[in-house]
Amino acid sequence: MIGACLQPLTWTLLRIGLNYCQSPDLGVSPARGSRLDFLAWAAETVSSYFVKFFTGCLAARPGEFMGRYHFVFPRWSNLLLPAIIVVALTAPPYVVFMVAWGFSPKTTDVGYMPTQPVPFSHAVHAGDLGIDCRYCHNTVEYTAKASIPPTQTCMNCHLQVHPDSPKLEPLFESYETGMPVEWIRVHDLPDYAYFNHAAHVNRGVSCVECHGRIDTMEVVHQVEPLSMKWCLDCHREPDPHLRDPSLVTQLEWGWAMTDAERLAEGTKWAEINQLQPSQDCSTCHR
Amino acid sequence: MSSGPKRQSDFLLWKLPRGFYYVAILVTCAALIPPALIIRARSVPREARRIHIIQNMDNQPKYKAQQQNILFRDGRAMRQPVPGTVARSQMVGDTHFFLGTVDGGYATAFPDQVTVDMDLLERGRDRYMIYCLPCHGVTAAGDGLVHDRAMMLLNLSPTLNNGTTWVQPKNLHEEAIAEQPVGQLFYTISNGKNNMASYAAQITVEDRWAVVAYVKALQEAGNADASAVPGADSLPERKMVLDDEEAATTTDSDATEGAAP
């Protein structure tokens, strides 16, 4: 169809071009006289093309176009219908699935791992050196926040250990000037959600349930989605996640237990501490 | 198509113009890109910021703890109290409880606010294991993991250990320290001593007294006679450094008696 329209047009343009090249101004053999003649001729050719085109369209019998082509749908076009049906059936579920899968917090939030100003390694400090989480995050048992430690806490050791390390440069600068080290926040709930560390940690929910094996991470990254569904899943069914409140910072605890043993242990502590996590909206949205 | 012999297959698909194949292949490939990206995002930690489609009230115009506030020169949203401010909980009128000193000398007894009992010692052990263990070790012999690591670093060249220097954390069973009054131990924890930093910011006053009680119990246990332990006959001879379990059992039985000054 498109080819049928374009073919005469191309021919016309080609002919105009050829004639132009032969026009006297260019010093080629004068086939058509002056340039004015040429323009008149070109205008006539183009207009005659359009006249031909439109009359061709109007006068055409079905399947006939500009008196040249007899257009019939080829046999393969029978395939278009099944193809359209297949596309119509797969595309919407595909889009829905991709949006649900791709924009779930498990994709967008989990795995966030910003580069910190100091390459601080939990694997070295909490893992190899066995420093308890509360040595640094020492407000975790008393307040809603598990604050990031102040520079002084690092200086307890680093005035002596690695005192010239280039990696610790921002830390020493902070120590001298009193300006804070600008750690980048990893876990961040929306401001309308209220979370409390003390309420969880003192009731036997370990850091590992929400932050993963921090003590093996070189750089902290988010492991859980921190979505409302995730919070509620545990508030509805806390037993498999509970343990002795004095073991909350022992992240590797329980790795050798079977699921049944782990559940029994959790159930025991749920009973001892009378735990009934609330599902009221006002617990977390206040 | 029954008429005449045909060389070509009748199957319609083979008669499609080439362009259709190319478009179909392109579309299929394009459709595989999103799942590939999603699988990657789900399996590899990444530095890219989180995407939140609907940001309603995610970031409200308010400041939470430890956030940045560019209005202030130091960038802290949490303001420091004016120099010289003393909160009521920090009033040091009661020097015995808050400073561990009585009439300018170290207190020799626990203040009235703390009762030395099993609960206090349990609490003390808990806190000791958090704040003192890395340097002073389980038995307070000055052999914690940080000490071990620092000694390893000392053996390296200064370019590798970045000029590390290290003073061994004191063995708290030393004669000179075992003799110290409780007030002096409390004072050391609160204000540090030579190369040891102050732990006042990390440990509350009550907990510091609990640690003191536990350290006292440890010292007592370190020098205890094996006969003090129930079933002592079955135990091997006393070692300089006790195993964790041994230390724990010994302290438990000795604690109450040892801690009362």
Short mmCIF file of C-alpha atoms in Angstrom, two decimals, chain B residues 29 34 47 54 78 107 113 148 236:
data_model
loop_
_atom_site.label_atom_id
_atom_site.label_comp_id
_atom_site.label_asym_id
_atom_site.label_seq_id
_atom_site.Cartn_x
_atom_site.Cartn_y
_atom_site.Cartn_z
CA CYS B 29 13.93 -9.49 24.31
CA PRO B 34 12.43 -5.72 33.32
CA GLU B 47 24.08 1.71 46.25
CA ILE B 54 4.11 7.21 46.57
CA MET B 78 19.81 17.55 67.98
CA ALA B 107 34.37 5.57 98.83
CA GLN B 113 21.02 3.71 96.34
CA ASP B 148 44.86 -9.79 71.03
CA PRO B 236 41.13 -29.93 88.31
#
